Amino acid sequence: MRDYPRIVIPPPGPKAQAVVRRDEQWTAGCYIKEYPLVVARGRGTMVEDVDGNRFLDFMAGIAVCSTGYGHPKVVAAVKEAADNFLHICGSDFYYEGMAALCERLARVAPGSSKKRVFLTNSGTEATEGAIKLARHSTRRTAIIAFRGAFHGRTTGAVSLTSSKARQHAGFGPLLPDVHHVPFAYRYRCQFCGDKPDCTRGCIEVIEKDLFARHLDPHDVAAIFVEPIQGEGGYVIPPDGYLRALRDLCDRYGILLVADEVQSGVGRTGKMWACDHEGVEPDILLTAKGLGSGMPIGAIIAKESISTWETGSHGSTFGGNPVCCAAALATLDLVEGGLMENAVRMGARLIAGVRALAERHPCIGDVRGRGLMIGMELVKDRATREPAPELLHDLVMGSFARGLLLLGAGKSTLRLAPPLVVDDYDVDTALEMIGARLGELA
Ligand SMILES: *Cc1c(COP(=O)(O)O)cnc(C)c1O
């Protein structure tokens, strides 16, 4: 037996409540705050709150804590870098960590062509930079993105985001010349219906409708795509979809930008979700799990399109030396066994979720790659009507008992634990989710 999950006082306990009250008084009202978890420390897949409750974490701070909490190799790398120097500005000066990380990312990116790398502080900053690079490189203005997409929250990135209307409300006008098209959401596809095989209707509509009626493809700089939609509901497009998008881009000289901010760095059992299809994007974006929680992201671009000249883009903090050290240590761990663990544990987890689906009719769809698994909840399997209240009750009920979960899309449970999970963690999470679903039925 392990010492987690272990609830000693119903959360939020008295110490947690004090922090929540203070936070509510002073922090900006835009924060969501999914549930009153007040963290004191973490180790591996365990998170402890300020009242001594211990939780099993199956959300990893939104797929960020890839190596778990406090991995000794990551913490040692961070401490060593911090002891040396905290900052010098990688846009203006040199240090080994930045050169090493850029080389490392260029070498592990999909495809064989030479890459160049720009380091950022976040996912949204990577999206922002990619919009600029795509326009600069093609001298075209239009951008295509997908319904349900999430690319970040700064003004340019949020213009591509299309997951919740609230993220746009009151902030307009947003970036002009951004066009949204349907994503390959098999479970809710408007083109294939219930046909067993994908008809590629959602790709066809880009040419037959958008390009034919609204937009000259030669004005399009880039198509931004999440190879697996994250915030949109852990939506996995059918095999061949990314390749078809790649072909479409090649027909018109459009750049393919893969936003792997959530799906990258080993989470799906390969370094990048693009690797499952052997597709080489022109630009690949990473962030979230890259630094194990330290803020760092990257724009990895083919050298042939990395046309921006000296001084055309930059970042004061991007590629901070302490964050570079965390990212290098993270990549060592991901390549040194965690990617295989994501394959093994992902198989165990998805088999378990499929078994749950046999007992619980509220589970409409189960999909996943590695440790990026979505369990979509519905009111009725025949109508496929989403069940957001049920998702809410499942997440809150699990929190009360010591399991940290998070939803995505309208009513999908996202399972994105740290990549260090083991049999005990997976079986415990499955048992707890099954028990909650049994109660809620
Ligand atoms: C989270 C996310 C972003 C935004 O990253 P931030 O670091 O929150 O700015 C962009 N794209 C995808 C796919 C994401 O999941």
Short mmCIF file of C-alpha atoms and ligand atoms in Angstrom, two decimals:
data_model
loop_
_atom_site.label_atom_id
_atom_site.label_comp_id
_atom_site.label_asym_id
_atom_site.label_seq_id
_atom_site.Cartn_x
_atom_site.Cartn_y
_atom_site.Cartn_z
CA MET A 1 0.00 0.00 0.00
CA ARG A 2 1.10 3.53 -0.73
CA ASP A 3 0.45 6.64 1.31
CA TYR A 4 -1.71 8.15 -1.45
CA PRO A 5 -4.48 8.82 -2.22
CA ARG A 6 -5.27 9.70 1.40
CA ILE A 7 -7.92 12.17 2.49
CA VAL A 8 -7.48 13.25 6.13
CA ILE A 9 -9.97 16.11 6.05
CA PRO A 10 -12.57 16.81 3.36
CA PRO A 11 -10.95 19.25 0.90
CA PRO A 12 -10.81 22.19 1.10
CA GLY A 13 -9.71 21.90 4.74
CA PRO A 14 -9.22 24.96 6.98
CA LYS A 15 -5.77 25.93 5.65
CA ALA A 16 -6.92 25.51 2.05
CA GLN A 17 -10.02 27.59 2.72
CA ALA A 18 -7.89 30.46 4.04
CA VAL A 19 -5.79 30.48 0.85
CA VAL A 20 -8.88 30.27 -1.36
CA ARG A 21 -10.51 33.22 0.46
CA ARG A 22 -7.38 35.35 0.08
CA ASP A 23 -6.96 34.36 -3.56
CA GLU A 24 -10.58 35.20 -4.30
CA GLN A 25 -10.07 38.69 -2.92
CA TRP A 26 -6.95 39.60 -4.87
CA THR A 27 -6.51 37.57 -8.04
CA ALA A 28 -8.04 38.54 -11.38
CA GLY A 29 -11.54 37.28 -11.94
CA CYS A 30 -10.68 35.59 -15.25
CA TYR A 31 -9.01 32.56 -13.60
CA ILE A 32 -11.16 29.44 -13.84
CA LYS A 33 -10.02 27.58 -10.68
CA GLU A 34 -11.53 24.18 -11.48
CA TYR A 35 -11.75 23.05 -7.82
CA PRO A 36 -10.29 24.17 -4.48
CA LEU A 37 -7.02 22.24 -4.62
CA VAL A 38 -4.38 24.20 -2.67
CA VAL A 39 -1.01 22.59 -3.29
CA ALA A 40 1.77 22.41 -0.73
CA ARG A 41 4.11 19.88 -2.41
CA GLY A 42 4.31 17.00 -4.83
CA ARG A 43 6.36 13.85 -5.46
CA GLY A 44 6.05 11.70 -8.55
CA THR A 45 2.31 11.30 -9.24
CA MET A 46 1.32 12.43 -5.73
CA VAL A 47 0.20 15.96 -4.85
CA GLU A 48 -0.22 17.00 -1.21
CA ASP A 49 -2.44 19.89 -0.20
CA VAL A 50 -1.87 22.37 2.66
CA ASP A 51 -4.06 20.30 5.02
CA GLY A 52 -2.11 17.08 4.46
CA ASN A 53 -4.50 15.44 1.97
CA ARG A 54 -2.69 13.37 -0.63
CA PHE A 55 -4.04 13.12 -4.17
CA LEU A 56 -3.22 10.90 -7.12
CA ASP A 57 -2.74 13.23 -10.06
CA PHE A 58 -4.19 12.27 -13.45
CA MET A 59 -4.08 15.76 -14.98
CA ALA A 60 -0.43 16.83 -14.37
CA GLY A 61 -1.24 20.53 -14.14
CA ILE A 62 -2.76 20.32 -17.66
CA ALA A 63 -0.29 17.85 -19.13
CA VAL A 64 2.68 19.90 -17.96
CA CYS A 65 4.30 17.92 -15.11
CA SER A 66 5.57 15.33 -17.60
CA THR A 67 8.27 13.83 -15.36
CA GLY A 68 6.08 14.00 -12.26
CA TYR A 69 6.58 16.32 -9.32
CA GLY A 70 10.07 16.99 -8.06
CA HIS A 71 11.91 14.53 -10.28
CA PRO A 72 15.39 14.47 -8.71
CA LYS A 73 17.18 14.83 -12.08
CA VAL A 74 15.09 17.83 -13.12
CA VAL A 75 15.37 19.49 -9.71
CA ALA A 76 19.17 18.95 -9.69
CA ALA A 77 19.49 20.48 -13.17
CA VAL A 78 17.39 23.48 -12.13
CA LYS A 79 19.41 24.00 -8.93
CA GLU A 80 22.71 23.79 -10.75
CA ALA A 81 21.62 26.27 -13.43
CA ALA A 82 20.16 28.62 -10.81
CA ASP A 83 23.43 28.58 -8.90
CA ASN A 84 25.32 29.63 -12.03
CA PHE A 85 23.15 32.47 -13.38
CA LEU A 86 19.41 33.16 -13.56
CA HIS A 87 19.35 35.28 -16.69
CA ILE A 88 21.40 36.94 -19.39
CA CYS A 89 18.85 37.23 -22.27
CA GLY A 90 19.24 34.62 -24.95
CA SER A 91 18.00 37.03 -27.65
CA ASP A 92 21.19 39.09 -27.16
CA PHE A 93 23.87 36.84 -25.66
CA TYR A 94 25.05 33.25 -25.63
CA TYR A 95 25.03 30.34 -23.20
CA GLU A 96 25.51 26.64 -23.67
CA GLY A 97 22.06 25.56 -22.44
CA MET A 98 20.29 27.55 -25.13
CA ALA A 99 22.48 26.25 -27.96
CA ALA A 100 22.21 22.72 -26.60
CA LEU A 101 18.41 22.79 -26.27
CA CYS A 102 17.89 24.29 -29.73
CA GLU A 103 20.16 21.64 -31.25
CA ARG A 104 18.40 18.89 -29.32
CA LEU A 105 14.92 20.02 -30.39
CA ALA A 106 16.00 20.47 -34.00
CA ARG A 107 17.35 16.92 -34.03
CA VAL A 108 14.30 15.27 -32.42
CA ALA A 109 11.76 17.14 -34.55
CA PRO A 110 9.92 15.03 -37.15
CA GLY A 111 11.47 14.61 -40.61
CA SER A 112 14.98 14.87 -41.90
CA SER A 113 15.25 18.48 -43.05
CA LYS A 114 17.44 20.87 -41.08
CA LYS A 115 15.54 22.89 -38.45
CA ARG A 116 16.05 26.14 -36.55
CA VAL A 117 14.59 26.79 -33.13
CA PHE A 118 13.20 29.87 -31.34
CA LEU A 119 12.60 29.51 -27.58
CA THR A 120 9.56 31.00 -25.85
CA ASN A 121 8.07 31.27 -22.35
CA SER A 122 4.75 29.64 -23.15
CA GLY A 123 2.54 27.91 -25.68
CA THR A 124 0.74 31.06 -26.70
CA GLU A 125 4.04 32.84 -27.34
CA ALA A 126 5.01 29.95 -29.60
CA THR A 127 1.74 30.35 -31.53
CA GLU A 128 2.24 34.11 -31.78
CA GLY A 129 5.74 33.67 -33.17
CA ALA A 130 4.58 31.00 -35.62
CA ILE A 131 1.86 33.30 -37.01
CA LYS A 132 4.52 35.95 -37.58
CA LEU A 133 7.02 33.52 -39.09
CA ALA A 134 4.42 31.97 -41.42
CA ARG A 135 3.40 35.39 -42.71
CA HIS A 136 6.96 36.63 -42.95
CA SER A 137 8.15 33.55 -44.77
CA THR A 138 5.28 33.26 -47.27
CA ARG A 139 4.37 36.97 -47.55
CA ARG A 140 0.76 35.75 -47.36
CA THR A 141 -1.72 36.80 -44.69
CA ALA A 142 -4.54 34.27 -44.27
CA ILE A 143 -4.46 31.59 -41.58
CA ILE A 144 -6.67 28.50 -41.42
CA ALA A 145 -7.44 26.89 -38.05
CA PHE A 146 -9.98 24.33 -36.83
CA ARG A 147 -13.20 24.48 -34.88
CA GLY A 148 -12.53 23.29 -31.39
CA ALA A 149 -8.88 24.33 -31.62
CA PHE A 150 -6.93 25.81 -28.75
CA HIS A 151 -3.74 27.71 -29.59
CA GLY A 152 -3.48 30.11 -26.64
CA ARG A 153 -4.87 33.35 -25.28
CA THR A 154 -2.81 36.30 -26.46
CA THR A 155 -4.57 38.35 -29.11
CA GLY A 156 -3.11 36.66 -32.20
CA ALA A 157 -3.23 33.14 -30.77
CA VAL A 158 -6.75 33.52 -29.39
CA SER A 159 -7.92 34.51 -32.87
CA LEU A 160 -6.98 30.97 -33.94
CA THR A 161 -8.50 29.45 -30.81
CA SER A 162 -12.08 28.29 -31.26
CA SER A 163 -12.92 26.15 -28.27
CA LYS A 164 -15.13 28.44 -26.13
CA ALA A 165 -16.93 31.64 -27.19
CA ARG A 166 -16.05 33.23 -23.83
CA GLN A 167 -12.40 33.29 -24.89
CA HIS A 168 -13.37 35.76 -27.66
CA ALA A 169 -16.27 37.68 -26.07
CA GLY A 170 -15.51 41.36 -25.63
CA PHE A 171 -11.96 41.14 -26.98
CA GLY A 172 -12.55 41.95 -30.63
CA PRO A 173 -11.74 42.83 -33.24
CA LEU A 174 -9.39 39.87 -33.32
CA LEU A 175 -6.78 39.13 -35.99
CA PRO A 176 -8.35 39.48 -39.45
CA ASP A 177 -8.07 36.84 -42.18
CA VAL A 178 -8.38 33.83 -39.86
CA HIS A 179 -10.67 31.10 -41.20
CA HIS A 180 -12.04 28.20 -39.15
CA VAL A 181 -12.95 24.86 -40.71
CA PRO A 182 -14.36 21.65 -39.15
CA PHE A 183 -11.91 19.29 -37.47
CA ALA A 184 -11.85 15.51 -37.98
CA TYR A 185 -13.96 14.74 -34.92
CA ARG A 186 -14.93 11.16 -35.75
CA TYR A 187 -17.46 10.75 -32.94
CA ARG A 188 -19.37 13.86 -33.98
CA CYS A 189 -18.49 14.10 -37.66
CA GLN A 190 -20.96 16.03 -39.82
CA PHE A 191 -19.57 14.44 -42.99
CA CYS A 192 -19.14 10.75 -42.20
CA GLY A 193 -22.12 10.32 -39.89
CA ASP A 194 -21.88 6.76 -38.67
CA LYS A 195 -20.07 5.39 -41.70
CA PRO A 196 -17.39 2.98 -40.54
CA ASP A 197 -14.65 4.59 -42.63
CA CYS A 198 -13.62 8.23 -42.72
CA THR A 199 -14.71 9.90 -45.96
CA ARG A 200 -12.27 12.85 -45.58
CA GLY A 201 -15.27 15.17 -46.02
CA CYS A 202 -13.73 17.72 -43.68
CA ILE A 203 -10.60 17.97 -45.86
CA GLU A 204 -12.60 18.11 -49.07
CA VAL A 205 -14.69 21.01 -47.76
CA ILE A 206 -11.56 23.16 -47.44
CA GLU A 207 -10.99 22.96 -51.19
CA LYS A 208 -14.56 22.60 -52.42
CA ASP A 209 -16.11 25.25 -50.21
CA LEU A 210 -13.57 27.55 -48.56
CA PHE A 211 -11.07 27.72 -51.45
CA ALA A 212 -13.75 27.66 -54.15
CA ARG A 213 -16.00 30.34 -52.66
CA HIS A 214 -14.22 32.46 -50.07
CA LEU A 215 -10.49 32.38 -50.05
CA ASP A 216 -7.76 32.05 -52.66
CA PRO A 217 -5.47 29.28 -51.38
CA HIS A 218 -2.50 31.29 -52.62
CA ASP A 219 -3.33 33.92 -49.99
CA VAL A 220 -3.06 31.35 -47.20
CA ALA A 221 0.15 31.46 -45.17
CA ALA A 222 -0.49 28.47 -42.93
CA ILE A 223 -2.84 25.84 -41.59
CA PHE A 224 -2.51 25.52 -37.81
CA VAL A 225 -3.50 22.10 -36.49
CA GLU A 226 -3.29 20.23 -33.21
CA PRO A 227 -2.45 16.66 -34.29
CA ILE A 228 -4.65 15.68 -31.33
CA GLN A 229 -7.04 18.39 -30.18
CA GLY A 230 -6.39 19.02 -26.49
CA GLU A 231 -8.74 21.55 -24.92
CA GLY A 232 -11.27 20.66 -27.64
CA GLY A 233 -11.81 17.26 -26.03
CA TYR A 234 -8.80 14.98 -26.67
CA VAL A 235 -10.01 14.44 -30.23
CA ILE A 236 -7.89 12.08 -32.30
CA PRO A 237 -8.30 12.40 -36.07
CA PRO A 238 -8.43 9.19 -38.13
CA ASP A 239 -5.28 7.65 -39.62
CA GLY A 240 -4.12 9.45 -42.73
CA TYR A 241 -5.71 12.76 -41.77
CA LEU A 242 -2.49 14.65 -41.06
CA ARG A 243 -0.94 13.25 -44.23
CA ALA A 244 -3.95 14.50 -46.21
CA LEU A 245 -3.52 17.94 -44.66
CA ARG A 246 0.18 17.85 -45.54
CA ASP A 247 -0.73 17.04 -49.17
CA LEU A 248 -3.30 19.84 -49.26
CA CYS A 249 -0.69 22.32 -48.01
CA ASP A 250 1.84 21.12 -50.57
CA ARG A 251 -0.62 21.63 -53.44
CA TYR A 252 -0.84 25.37 -52.68
CA GLY A 253 2.44 26.26 -50.98
CA ILE A 254 0.74 26.60 -47.59
CA LEU A 255 2.78 25.97 -44.44
CA LEU A 256 1.63 23.22 -42.09
CA VAL A 257 2.00 24.26 -38.45
CA ALA A 258 1.60 21.44 -35.91
CA ASP A 259 0.70 22.77 -32.48
CA GLU A 260 2.09 20.04 -30.24
CA VAL A 261 2.04 22.19 -27.11
CA GLN A 262 -0.10 19.54 -25.38
CA SER A 263 0.55 16.40 -27.44
CA GLY A 264 4.35 16.62 -27.69
CA VAL A 265 7.39 15.53 -25.67
CA GLY A 266 6.56 11.85 -25.35
CA ARG A 267 2.98 12.09 -24.05
CA THR A 268 1.49 10.00 -26.88
CA GLY A 269 4.20 7.34 -26.66
CA LYS A 270 6.24 8.92 -29.43
CA MET A 271 8.17 12.16 -29.15
CA TRP A 272 5.54 14.00 -31.23
CA ALA A 273 1.99 13.09 -32.19
CA CYS A 274 3.02 13.83 -35.83
CA ASP A 275 5.42 10.88 -35.60
CA HIS A 276 2.48 8.45 -35.49
CA GLU A 277 1.82 9.38 -39.13
CA GLY A 278 5.35 10.16 -40.21
CA VAL A 279 4.32 13.70 -41.14
CA GLU A 280 6.87 16.49 -41.15
CA PRO A 281 5.25 19.87 -40.45
CA ASP A 282 6.94 23.07 -41.61
CA ILE A 283 6.70 24.45 -38.09
CA LEU A 284 6.19 22.51 -34.87
CA LEU A 285 5.20 24.18 -31.60
CA THR A 286 5.97 22.76 -28.17
CA ALA A 287 5.66 24.00 -24.58
CA LYS A 288 3.62 22.47 -21.71
CA GLY A 289 5.51 19.25 -20.82
CA LEU A 290 8.84 20.39 -22.23
CA GLY A 291 10.21 21.87 -18.99
CA SER A 292 8.46 19.54 -16.49
CA GLY A 293 6.69 22.64 -15.15
CA MET A 294 9.32 25.30 -15.80
CA PRO A 295 7.99 27.84 -18.33
CA ILE A 296 9.54 27.10 -21.71
CA GLY A 297 8.29 26.50 -25.22
CA ALA A 298 9.73 26.40 -28.72
CA ILE A 299 9.04 27.13 -32.36
CA ILE A 300 10.84 24.47 -34.38
CA ALA A 301 10.88 25.49 -38.05
CA LYS A 302 12.38 24.01 -41.20
CA GLU A 303 15.49 26.04 -41.98
CA SER A 304 14.16 26.59 -45.51
CA ILE A 305 11.23 28.66 -44.19
CA SER A 306 13.01 30.19 -41.17
CA THR A 307 13.49 33.43 -43.07
CA TRP A 308 13.22 36.00 -40.32
CA GLU A 309 16.27 38.17 -40.20
CA THR A 310 18.28 39.58 -37.28
CA GLY A 311 16.13 41.68 -34.96
CA SER A 312 12.77 40.78 -36.53
CA HIS A 313 11.65 38.76 -33.49
CA GLY A 314 12.90 38.17 -29.96
CA SER A 315 12.05 37.53 -26.29
CA THR A 316 13.63 38.81 -23.07
CA PHE A 317 12.95 35.72 -20.98
CA GLY A 318 12.41 33.10 -23.72
CA GLY A 319 14.90 30.26 -23.31
CA ASN A 320 15.82 31.29 -19.76
CA PRO A 321 18.90 29.26 -18.70
CA VAL A 322 17.18 27.58 -15.73
CA CYS A 323 14.28 26.56 -18.00
CA CYS A 324 16.69 25.26 -20.67
CA ALA A 325 18.32 23.06 -18.03
CA ALA A 326 14.90 21.73 -16.97
CA ALA A 327 14.00 21.01 -20.61
CA LEU A 328 17.26 19.18 -21.33
CA ALA A 329 16.80 17.04 -18.21
CA THR A 330 13.18 16.38 -19.21
CA LEU A 331 14.20 15.26 -22.72
CA ASP A 332 16.83 12.94 -21.20
CA LEU A 333 14.14 11.30 -19.08
CA VAL A 334 11.55 11.14 -21.86
CA GLU A 335 14.03 9.51 -24.23
CA GLY A 336 15.50 7.44 -21.40
CA GLY A 337 12.36 5.40 -20.65
CA LEU A 338 9.34 7.63 -20.04
CA MET A 339 8.20 7.43 -23.66
CA GLU A 340 8.13 3.61 -23.42
CA ASN A 341 6.34 3.94 -20.09
CA ALA A 342 3.71 6.12 -21.79
CA VAL A 343 3.15 3.32 -24.33
CA ARG A 344 2.87 0.60 -21.65
CA MET A 345 0.83 2.55 -19.13
CA GLY A 346 -1.27 4.12 -21.88
CA ALA A 347 -2.23 0.63 -23.10
CA ARG A 348 -3.15 -0.44 -19.56
CA LEU A 349 -5.14 2.74 -18.96
CA ILE A 350 -7.09 2.70 -22.22
CA ALA A 351 -7.91 -1.01 -21.84
CA GLY A 352 -9.22 -0.20 -18.36
CA VAL A 353 -11.31 2.72 -19.63
CA ARG A 354 -12.75 0.52 -22.39
CA ALA A 355 -13.68 -2.05 -19.76
CA LEU A 356 -15.43 0.72 -17.81
CA ALA A 357 -17.31 1.67 -20.98
CA GLU A 358 -18.77 -1.85 -21.12
CA ARG A 359 -20.30 -1.37 -17.68
CA HIS A 360 -21.24 2.31 -17.89
CA PRO A 361 -23.47 3.43 -20.79
CA CYS A 362 -22.67 7.09 -20.00
CA ILE A 363 -19.26 6.55 -21.63
CA GLY A 364 -19.93 7.28 -25.30
CA ASP A 365 -16.44 7.21 -26.73
CA VAL A 366 -12.94 6.22 -25.62
CA ARG A 367 -9.92 7.38 -27.61
CA GLY A 368 -6.28 7.94 -26.99
CA ARG A 369 -2.63 7.62 -27.83
CA GLY A 370 -0.17 6.81 -25.07
CA LEU A 371 -1.04 8.82 -21.97
CA MET A 372 -3.31 11.26 -23.79
CA ILE A 373 -6.68 9.58 -23.38
CA GLY A 374 -10.18 11.01 -23.69
CA MET A 375 -13.34 9.46 -22.24
CA GLU A 376 -16.38 11.25 -23.66
CA LEU A 377 -19.49 11.22 -21.48
CA VAL A 378 -22.99 11.30 -22.98
CA LYS A 379 -26.56 11.40 -21.68
CA ASP A 380 -27.60 8.73 -24.15
CA ARG A 381 -25.48 6.58 -26.45
CA ALA A 382 -28.06 6.77 -29.24
CA THR A 383 -28.29 10.59 -29.38
CA ARG A 384 -24.69 11.18 -28.21
CA GLU A 385 -25.92 14.23 -26.31
CA PRO A 386 -23.01 15.57 -24.24
CA ALA A 387 -23.23 15.25 -20.45
CA PRO A 388 -21.32 18.21 -18.95
CA GLU A 389 -23.06 17.94 -15.55
CA LEU A 390 -22.02 14.32 -15.23
CA LEU A 391 -18.44 15.25 -16.10
CA HIS A 392 -18.52 17.99 -13.46
CA ASP A 393 -19.85 15.58 -10.80
CA LEU A 394 -17.24 12.98 -11.73
CA VAL A 395 -14.38 15.48 -11.46
CA MET A 396 -15.62 16.99 -8.17
CA GLY A 397 -16.45 13.64 -6.62
CA SER A 398 -13.00 12.31 -7.51
CA PHE A 399 -11.33 15.38 -6.02
CA ALA A 400 -13.20 14.85 -2.74
CA ARG A 401 -11.81 11.29 -2.61
CA GLY A 402 -8.24 12.02 -3.65
CA LEU A 403 -8.03 11.79 -7.46
CA LEU A 404 -7.19 14.86 -9.55
CA LEU A 405 -9.02 14.94 -12.90
CA LEU A 406 -9.84 17.55 -15.52
CA GLY A 407 -12.36 17.81 -18.31
CA ALA A 408 -11.85 18.94 -21.91
CA GLY A 409 -14.30 19.93 -24.62
CA LYS A 410 -17.98 19.78 -23.69
CA SER A 411 -18.01 16.57 -21.70
CA THR A 412 -14.81 14.61 -22.16
CA LEU A 413 -12.68 13.46 -19.26
CA ARG A 414 -9.03 13.96 -20.17
CA LEU A 415 -6.60 11.47 -18.72
CA ALA A 416 -3.13 12.99 -18.86
CA PRO A 417 -1.13 11.81 -15.85
CA PRO A 418 2.58 12.46 -15.42
CA LEU A 419 4.54 10.08 -17.68
CA VAL A 420 6.00 8.37 -14.58
CA VAL A 421 2.72 6.61 -13.64
CA ASP A 422 2.92 2.92 -12.79
CA ASP A 423 0.52 -0.04 -12.49
CA TYR A 424 -0.62 1.00 -9.02
CA ASP A 425 -1.47 4.54 -10.16
CA VAL A 426 -3.34 3.39 -13.27
CA ASP A 427 -5.32 0.70 -11.45
CA THR A 428 -6.15 3.05 -8.57
CA ALA A 429 -7.38 5.78 -10.91
CA LEU A 430 -9.51 3.29 -12.89
CA GLU A 431 -11.04 1.86 -9.73
CA MET A 432 -11.85 5.35 -8.41
CA ILE A 433 -13.38 6.52 -11.69
CA GLY A 434 -15.42 3.32 -11.94
CA ALA A 435 -16.69 3.75 -8.37
CA ARG A 436 -17.74 7.38 -9.04
CA LEU A 437 -19.54 6.44 -12.26
CA GLY A 438 -21.36 3.67 -10.37
CA GLU A 439 -22.57 6.18 -7.76
CA LEU A 440 -23.55 8.79 -10.34
CA ALA A 441 -25.51 6.40 -12.59
C1 LIG B 1 -2.10 25.03 -23.60
C2 LIG B 1 -2.01 25.14 -25.06
C3 LIG B 1 -1.56 26.34 -25.67
C4 LIG B 1 -1.27 27.59 -24.89
O1 LIG B 1 -0.20 27.42 -24.03
P1 LIG B 1 0.04 28.47 -22.83
O2 LIG B 1 1.37 28.04 -22.29
O3 LIG B 1 -1.10 28.32 -21.86
O4 LIG B 1 0.07 29.80 -23.43
C5 LIG B 1 -1.44 26.35 -27.05
N1 LIG B 1 -1.71 25.26 -27.79
C6 LIG B 1 -2.14 24.10 -27.23
C7 LIG B 1 -2.41 22.92 -28.11
C8 LIG B 1 -2.31 24.01 -25.85
O5 LIG B 1 -2.76 22.87 -25.31
#
